[in-house]
Amino acid sequence: MERLWTPAWIVRHVAMVVLVAGCLGMGWWQVTRAAGGNAISFGYAIEWPVFAGFVVFVWWREVRQTLRATPGDARPAADPAPSAAAGTAPVATTPAVRRPVRVVRVPAAPADGADDAELAAYNSYLSWLNANPGARPGDYPG
């Protein structure tokens, strides 16, 4: 439980309370405007409490995730993975952030072997765009 009383978590708790109170206050303000004859405020009177509920949902999910994590999970990035003792298998670690993998694809040859001039021009255009990522389509020299 003491993990939820660090300075960062105290800021999160205070932010949650302020945001929920603000959203509910805005919802009450919209209710009073709707009662005064502003028809569109009925929608906003429903919307603001939904925002408050979303803030509580995110806060609660983060609290549960923090409480479920074991204290040894938070290692500094420079700290290598723990080494295995003699005679035991090394511990496999999963990276916290998975990076996308770029796969190079080879274009398929036409099935009948015929060369299409329009297709070749379009492929040339696409390869030029790929080679010049900051360029706009209008910059194409061909």
JSON list of C-alpha atoms in Angstrom, two decimals:
[
{"chain": "A", "resi": 1, "resn": "MET", "atom": "CA", "xyz": [0.00, 0.00, 0.00]},
{"chain": "A", "resi": 2, "resn": "GLU", "atom": "CA", "xyz": [2.95, 2.31, 0.57]},
{"chain": "A", "resi": 3, "resn": "ARG", "atom": "CA", "xyz": [3.58, 2.30, -3.20]},
{"chain": "A", "resi": 4, "resn": "LEU", "atom": "CA", "xyz": [0.47, 4.46, -3.56]},
{"chain": "A", "resi": 5, "resn": "TRP", "atom": "CA", "xyz": [1.84, 7.20, -1.29]},
{"chain": "A", "resi": 6, "resn": "THR", "atom": "CA", "xyz": [4.90, 8.25, -3.25]},
{"chain": "A", "resi": 7, "resn": "PRO", "atom": "CA", "xyz": [5.07, 11.88, -4.41]},
{"chain": "A", "resi": 8, "resn": "ALA", "atom": "CA", "xyz": [4.06, 10.88, -7.94]},
{"chain": "A", "resi": 9, "resn": "TRP", "atom": "CA", "xyz": [1.03, 8.97, -6.66]},
{"chain": "A", "resi": 10, "resn": "ILE", "atom": "CA", "xyz": [-0.02, 11.81, -4.35]},
{"chain": "A", "resi": 11, "resn": "VAL", "atom": "CA", "xyz": [-0.07, 14.08, -7.41]},
{"chain": "A", "resi": 12, "resn": "ARG", "atom": "CA", "xyz": [-2.20, 11.48, -9.25]},
{"chain": "A", "resi": 13, "resn": "HIS", "atom": "CA", "xyz": [-4.64, 11.22, -6.34]},
{"chain": "A", "resi": 14, "resn": "VAL", "atom": "CA", "xyz": [-4.99, 15.00, -6.09]},
{"chain": "A", "resi": 15, "resn": "ALA", "atom": "CA", "xyz": [-5.39, 15.32, -9.86]},
{"chain": "A", "resi": 16, "resn": "MET", "atom": "CA", "xyz": [-8.12, 12.67, -9.84]},
{"chain": "A", "resi": 17, "resn": "VAL", "atom": "CA", "xyz": [-10.04, 14.43, -7.07]},
{"chain": "A", "resi": 18, "resn": "VAL", "atom": "CA", "xyz": [-9.72, 17.82, -8.79]},
{"chain": "A", "resi": 19, "resn": "LEU", "atom": "CA", "xyz": [-10.77, 16.45, -12.17]},
{"chain": "A", "resi": 20, "resn": "VAL", "atom": "CA", "xyz": [-13.75, 14.53, -10.79]},
{"chain": "A", "resi": 21, "resn": "ALA", "atom": "CA", "xyz": [-14.92, 17.53, -8.74]},
{"chain": "A", "resi": 22, "resn": "GLY", "atom": "CA", "xyz": [-14.48, 19.80, -11.76]},
{"chain": "A", "resi": 23, "resn": "CYS", "atom": "CA", "xyz": [-16.38, 17.47, -14.09]},
{"chain": "A", "resi": 24, "resn": "LEU", "atom": "CA", "xyz": [-19.23, 17.02, -11.61]},
{"chain": "A", "resi": 25, "resn": "GLY", "atom": "CA", "xyz": [-19.34, 20.78, -11.02]},
{"chain": "A", "resi": 26, "resn": "MET", "atom": "CA", "xyz": [-19.54, 21.39, -14.76]},
{"chain": "A", "resi": 27, "resn": "GLY", "atom": "CA", "xyz": [-22.30, 18.78, -14.97]},
{"chain": "A", "resi": 28, "resn": "TRP", "atom": "CA", "xyz": [-24.29, 20.55, -12.23]},
{"chain": "A", "resi": 29, "resn": "TRP", "atom": "CA", "xyz": [-23.78, 23.86, -14.01]},
{"chain": "A", "resi": 30, "resn": "GLN", "atom": "CA", "xyz": [-25.18, 22.32, -17.22]},
{"chain": "A", "resi": 31, "resn": "VAL", "atom": "CA", "xyz": [-28.17, 20.95, -15.29]},
{"chain": "A", "resi": 32, "resn": "THR", "atom": "CA", "xyz": [-28.99, 24.46, -14.02]},
{"chain": "A", "resi": 33, "resn": "ARG", "atom": "CA", "xyz": [-28.62, 25.86, -17.54]},
{"chain": "A", "resi": 34, "resn": "ALA", "atom": "CA", "xyz": [-30.88, 23.11, -18.91]},
{"chain": "A", "resi": 35, "resn": "ALA", "atom": "CA", "xyz": [-33.47, 23.88, -16.25]},
{"chain": "A", "resi": 36, "resn": "GLY", "atom": "CA", "xyz": [-33.33, 27.53, -17.36]},
{"chain": "A", "resi": 37, "resn": "GLY", "atom": "CA", "xyz": [-34.39, 26.62, -20.89]},
{"chain": "A", "resi": 38, "resn": "ASN", "atom": "CA", "xyz": [-31.14, 25.83, -22.72]},
{"chain": "A", "resi": 39, "resn": "ALA", "atom": "CA", "xyz": [-32.04, 22.56, -24.46]},
{"chain": "A", "resi": 40, "resn": "ILE", "atom": "CA", "xyz": [-28.54, 21.64, -25.62]},
{"chain": "A", "resi": 41, "resn": "SER", "atom": "CA", "xyz": [-27.32, 21.65, -22.02]},
{"chain": "A", "resi": 42, "resn": "PHE", "atom": "CA", "xyz": [-29.22, 18.41, -21.35]},
{"chain": "A", "resi": 43, "resn": "GLY", "atom": "CA", "xyz": [-26.61, 16.57, -23.43]},
{"chain": "A", "resi": 44, "resn": "TYR", "atom": "CA", "xyz": [-23.74, 18.24, -21.63]},
{"chain": "A", "resi": 45, "resn": "ALA", "atom": "CA", "xyz": [-25.37, 17.51, -18.28]},
{"chain": "A", "resi": 46, "resn": "ILE", "atom": "CA", "xyz": [-24.98, 13.81, -19.12]},
{"chain": "A", "resi": 47, "resn": "GLU", "atom": "CA", "xyz": [-21.56, 14.16, -20.73]},
{"chain": "A", "resi": 48, "resn": "TRP", "atom": "CA", "xyz": [-19.68, 15.71, -17.77]},
{"chain": "A", "resi": 49, "resn": "PRO", "atom": "CA", "xyz": [-20.47, 12.93, -15.29]},
{"chain": "A", "resi": 50, "resn": "VAL", "atom": "CA", "xyz": [-19.35, 10.42, -17.93]},
{"chain": "A", "resi": 51, "resn": "PHE", "atom": "CA", "xyz": [-16.00, 12.26, -18.09]},
{"chain": "A", "resi": 52, "resn": "ALA", "atom": "CA", "xyz": [-15.76, 12.07, -14.30]},
{"chain": "A", "resi": 53, "resn": "GLY", "atom": "CA", "xyz": [-16.48, 8.34, -14.44]},
{"chain": "A", "resi": 54, "resn": "PHE", "atom": "CA", "xyz": [-13.74, 7.89, -17.03]},
{"chain": "A", "resi": 55, "resn": "VAL", "atom": "CA", "xyz": [-11.22, 9.67, -14.78]},
{"chain": "A", "resi": 56, "resn": "VAL", "atom": "CA", "xyz": [-12.17, 7.38, -11.89]},
{"chain": "A", "resi": 57, "resn": "PHE", "atom": "CA", "xyz": [-11.92, 4.32, -14.17]},
{"chain": "A", "resi": 58, "resn": "VAL", "atom": "CA", "xyz": [-8.40, 5.22, -15.35]},
{"chain": "A", "resi": 59, "resn": "TRP", "atom": "CA", "xyz": [-7.27, 6.05, -11.81]},
{"chain": "A", "resi": 60, "resn": "TRP", "atom": "CA", "xyz": [-8.65, 2.77, -10.43]},
{"chain": "A", "resi": 61, "resn": "ARG", "atom": "CA", "xyz": [-7.06, 0.75, -13.24]},
{"chain": "A", "resi": 62, "resn": "GLU", "atom": "CA", "xyz": [-3.66, 2.35, -12.54]},
{"chain": "A", "resi": 63, "resn": "VAL", "atom": "CA", "xyz": [-4.03, 1.69, -8.79]},
{"chain": "A", "resi": 64, "resn": "ARG", "atom": "CA", "xyz": [-4.83, -1.98, -9.42]},
{"chain": "A", "resi": 65, "resn": "GLN", "atom": "CA", "xyz": [-1.94, -2.32, -11.85]},
{"chain": "A", "resi": 66, "resn": "THR", "atom": "CA", "xyz": [0.47, -0.80, -9.35]},
{"chain": "A", "resi": 67, "resn": "LEU", "atom": "CA", "xyz": [-0.74, -3.01, -6.52]},
{"chain": "A", "resi": 68, "resn": "ARG", "atom": "CA", "xyz": [-0.52, -6.16, -8.67]},
{"chain": "A", "resi": 69, "resn": "ALA", "atom": "CA", "xyz": [3.07, -5.43, -9.74]},
{"chain": "A", "resi": 70, "resn": "THR", "atom": "CA", "xyz": [5.75, -7.03, -7.63]},
{"chain": "A", "resi": 71, "resn": "PRO", "atom": "CA", "xyz": [8.28, -4.65, -6.04]},
{"chain": "A", "resi": 72, "resn": "GLY", "atom": "CA", "xyz": [11.13, -6.22, -8.02]},
{"chain": "A", "resi": 73, "resn": "ASP", "atom": "CA", "xyz": [9.52, -5.35, -11.38]},
{"chain": "A", "resi": 74, "resn": "ALA", "atom": "CA", "xyz": [10.73, -1.76, -11.40]},
{"chain": "A", "resi": 75, "resn": "ARG", "atom": "CA", "xyz": [14.39, -2.02, -12.35]},
{"chain": "A", "resi": 76, "resn": "PRO", "atom": "CA", "xyz": [16.33, 0.90, -13.81]},
{"chain": "A", "resi": 77, "resn": "ALA", "atom": "CA", "xyz": [16.86, 0.71, -17.57]},
{"chain": "A", "resi": 78, "resn": "ALA", "atom": "CA", "xyz": [20.67, 0.47, -17.20]},
{"chain": "A", "resi": 79, "resn": "ASP", "atom": "CA", "xyz": [20.36, -2.46, -14.78]},
{"chain": "A", "resi": 80, "resn": "PRO", "atom": "CA", "xyz": [20.97, -5.72, -16.68]},
{"chain": "A", "resi": 81, "resn": "ALA", "atom": "CA", "xyz": [18.69, -8.70, -16.26]},
{"chain": "A", "resi": 82, "resn": "PRO", "atom": "CA", "xyz": [19.40, -10.73, -13.16]},
{"chain": "A", "resi": 83, "resn": "SER", "atom": "CA", "xyz": [21.95, -13.45, -13.81]},
{"chain": "A", "resi": 84, "resn": "ALA", "atom": "CA", "xyz": [21.01, -17.02, -13.22]},
{"chain": "A", "resi": 85, "resn": "ALA", "atom": "CA", "xyz": [22.66, -19.10, -10.52]},
{"chain": "A", "resi": 86, "resn": "ALA", "atom": "CA", "xyz": [24.95, -21.95, -11.51]},
{"chain": "A", "resi": 87, "resn": "GLY", "atom": "CA", "xyz": [23.03, -24.87, -12.94]},
{"chain": "A", "resi": 88, "resn": "THR", "atom": "CA", "xyz": [19.77, -22.98, -13.59]},
{"chain": "A", "resi": 89, "resn": "ALA", "atom": "CA", "xyz": [18.36, -21.62, -16.81]},
{"chain": "A", "resi": 90, "resn": "PRO", "atom": "CA", "xyz": [18.56, -17.85, -17.40]},
{"chain": "A", "resi": 91, "resn": "VAL", "atom": "CA", "xyz": [15.43, -15.84, -16.75]},
{"chain": "A", "resi": 92, "resn": "ALA", "atom": "CA", "xyz": [13.76, -14.62, -19.94]},
{"chain": "A", "resi": 93, "resn": "THR", "atom": "CA", "xyz": [12.63, -11.01, -19.77]},
{"chain": "A", "resi": 94, "resn": "THR", "atom": "CA", "xyz": [10.07, -9.36, -21.99]},
{"chain": "A", "resi": 95, "resn": "PRO", "atom": "CA", "xyz": [10.75, -5.76, -23.00]},
{"chain": "A", "resi": 96, "resn": "ALA", "atom": "CA", "xyz": [8.30, -3.23, -21.60]},
{"chain": "A", "resi": 97, "resn": "VAL", "atom": "CA", "xyz": [7.83, -1.59, -25.00]},
{"chain": "A", "resi": 98, "resn": "ARG", "atom": "CA", "xyz": [7.64, -3.68, -28.12]},
{"chain": "A", "resi": 99, "resn": "ARG", "atom": "CA", "xyz": [9.06, -1.96, -31.15]},
{"chain": "A", "resi": 100, "resn": "PRO", "atom": "CA", "xyz": [7.53, -2.45, -34.60]},
{"chain": "A", "resi": 101, "resn": "VAL", "atom": "CA", "xyz": [9.45, -4.69, -36.94]},
{"chain": "A", "resi": 102, "resn": "ARG", "atom": "CA", "xyz": [10.08, -3.43, -40.44]},
{"chain": "A", "resi": 103, "resn": "VAL", "atom": "CA", "xyz": [9.74, -6.21, -43.00]},
{"chain": "A", "resi": 104, "resn": "VAL", "atom": "CA", "xyz": [11.23, -5.76, -46.45]},
{"chain": "A", "resi": 105, "resn": "ARG", "atom": "CA", "xyz": [8.85, -7.11, -49.05]},
{"chain": "A", "resi": 106, "resn": "VAL", "atom": "CA", "xyz": [9.90, -8.11, -52.53]},
{"chain": "A", "resi": 107, "resn": "PRO", "atom": "CA", "xyz": [7.33, -7.16, -55.15]},
{"chain": "A", "resi": 108, "resn": "ALA", "atom": "CA", "xyz": [5.80, -10.15, -56.90]},
{"chain": "A", "resi": 109, "resn": "ALA", "atom": "CA", "xyz": [6.43, -10.63, -60.60]},
{"chain": "A", "resi": 110, "resn": "PRO", "atom": "CA", "xyz": [3.38, -10.65, -62.90]},
{"chain": "A", "resi": 111, "resn": "ALA", "atom": "CA", "xyz": [1.90, -14.12, -63.24]},
{"chain": "A", "resi": 112, "resn": "ASP", "atom": "CA", "xyz": [1.96, -14.15, -67.03]},
{"chain": "A", "resi": 113, "resn": "GLY", "atom": "CA", "xyz": [5.44, -12.58, -67.24]},
{"chain": "A", "resi": 114, "resn": "ALA", "atom": "CA", "xyz": [4.19, -9.54, -69.17]},
{"chain": "A", "resi": 115, "resn": "ASP", "atom": "CA", "xyz": [5.60, -6.16, -68.22]},
{"chain": "A", "resi": 116, "resn": "ASP", "atom": "CA", "xyz": [3.00, -3.44, -67.72]},
{"chain": "A", "resi": 117, "resn": "ALA", "atom": "CA", "xyz": [4.39, 0.05, -68.44]},
{"chain": "A", "resi": 118, "resn": "GLU", "atom": "CA", "xyz": [1.80, 1.80, -66.27]},
{"chain": "A", "resi": 119, "resn": "LEU", "atom": "CA", "xyz": [2.48, -0.56, -63.37]},
{"chain": "A", "resi": 120, "resn": "ALA", "atom": "CA", "xyz": [6.25, -0.05, -63.78]},
{"chain": "A", "resi": 121, "resn": "ALA", "atom": "CA", "xyz": [5.77, 3.75, -63.71]},
{"chain": "A", "resi": 122, "resn": "TYR", "atom": "CA", "xyz": [3.62, 3.51, -60.59]},
{"chain": "A", "resi": 123, "resn": "ASN", "atom": "CA", "xyz": [6.16, 1.24, -58.87]},
{"chain": "A", "resi": 124, "resn": "SER", "atom": "CA", "xyz": [8.91, 3.71, -59.77]},
{"chain": "A", "resi": 125, "resn": "TYR", "atom": "CA", "xyz": [6.84, 6.50, -58.22]},
{"chain": "A", "resi": 126, "resn": "LEU", "atom": "CA", "xyz": [6.27, 4.46, -55.05]},
{"chain": "A", "resi": 127, "resn": "SER", "atom": "CA", "xyz": [9.95, 3.60, -54.74]},
{"chain": "A", "resi": 128, "resn": "TRP", "atom": "CA", "xyz": [10.84, 7.30, -55.15]},
{"chain": "A", "resi": 129, "resn": "LEU", "atom": "CA", "xyz": [8.35, 8.20, -52.38]},
{"chain": "A", "resi": 130, "resn": "ASN", "atom": "CA", "xyz": [9.86, 5.50, -50.17]},
{"chain": "A", "resi": 131, "resn": "ALA", "atom": "CA", "xyz": [13.39, 6.79, -50.83]},
{"chain": "A", "resi": 132, "resn": "ASN", "atom": "CA", "xyz": [12.33, 10.40, -50.07]},
{"chain": "A", "resi": 133, "resn": "PRO", "atom": "CA", "xyz": [10.16, 10.20, -46.94]},
{"chain": "A", "resi": 134, "resn": "GLY", "atom": "CA", "xyz": [9.90, 13.97, -46.41]},
{"chain": "A", "resi": 135, "resn": "ALA", "atom": "CA", "xyz": [8.87, 14.69, -50.00]},
{"chain": "A", "resi": 136, "resn": "ARG", "atom": "CA", "xyz": [5.38, 15.47, -51.17]},
{"chain": "A", "resi": 137, "resn": "PRO", "atom": "CA", "xyz": [3.79, 13.66, -54.11]},
{"chain": "A", "resi": 138, "resn": "GLY", "atom": "CA", "xyz": [4.00, 16.88, -56.11]},
{"chain": "A", "resi": 139, "resn": "ASP", "atom": "CA", "xyz": [7.81, 16.87, -55.79]},
{"chain": "A", "resi": 140, "resn": "TYR", "atom": "CA", "xyz": [8.09, 13.70, -57.91]},
{"chain": "A", "resi": 141, "resn": "PRO", "atom": "CA", "xyz": [10.38, 14.50, -60.85]},
{"chain": "A", "resi": 142, "resn": "GLY", "atom": "CA", "xyz": [8.83, 11.94, -63.22]}
]
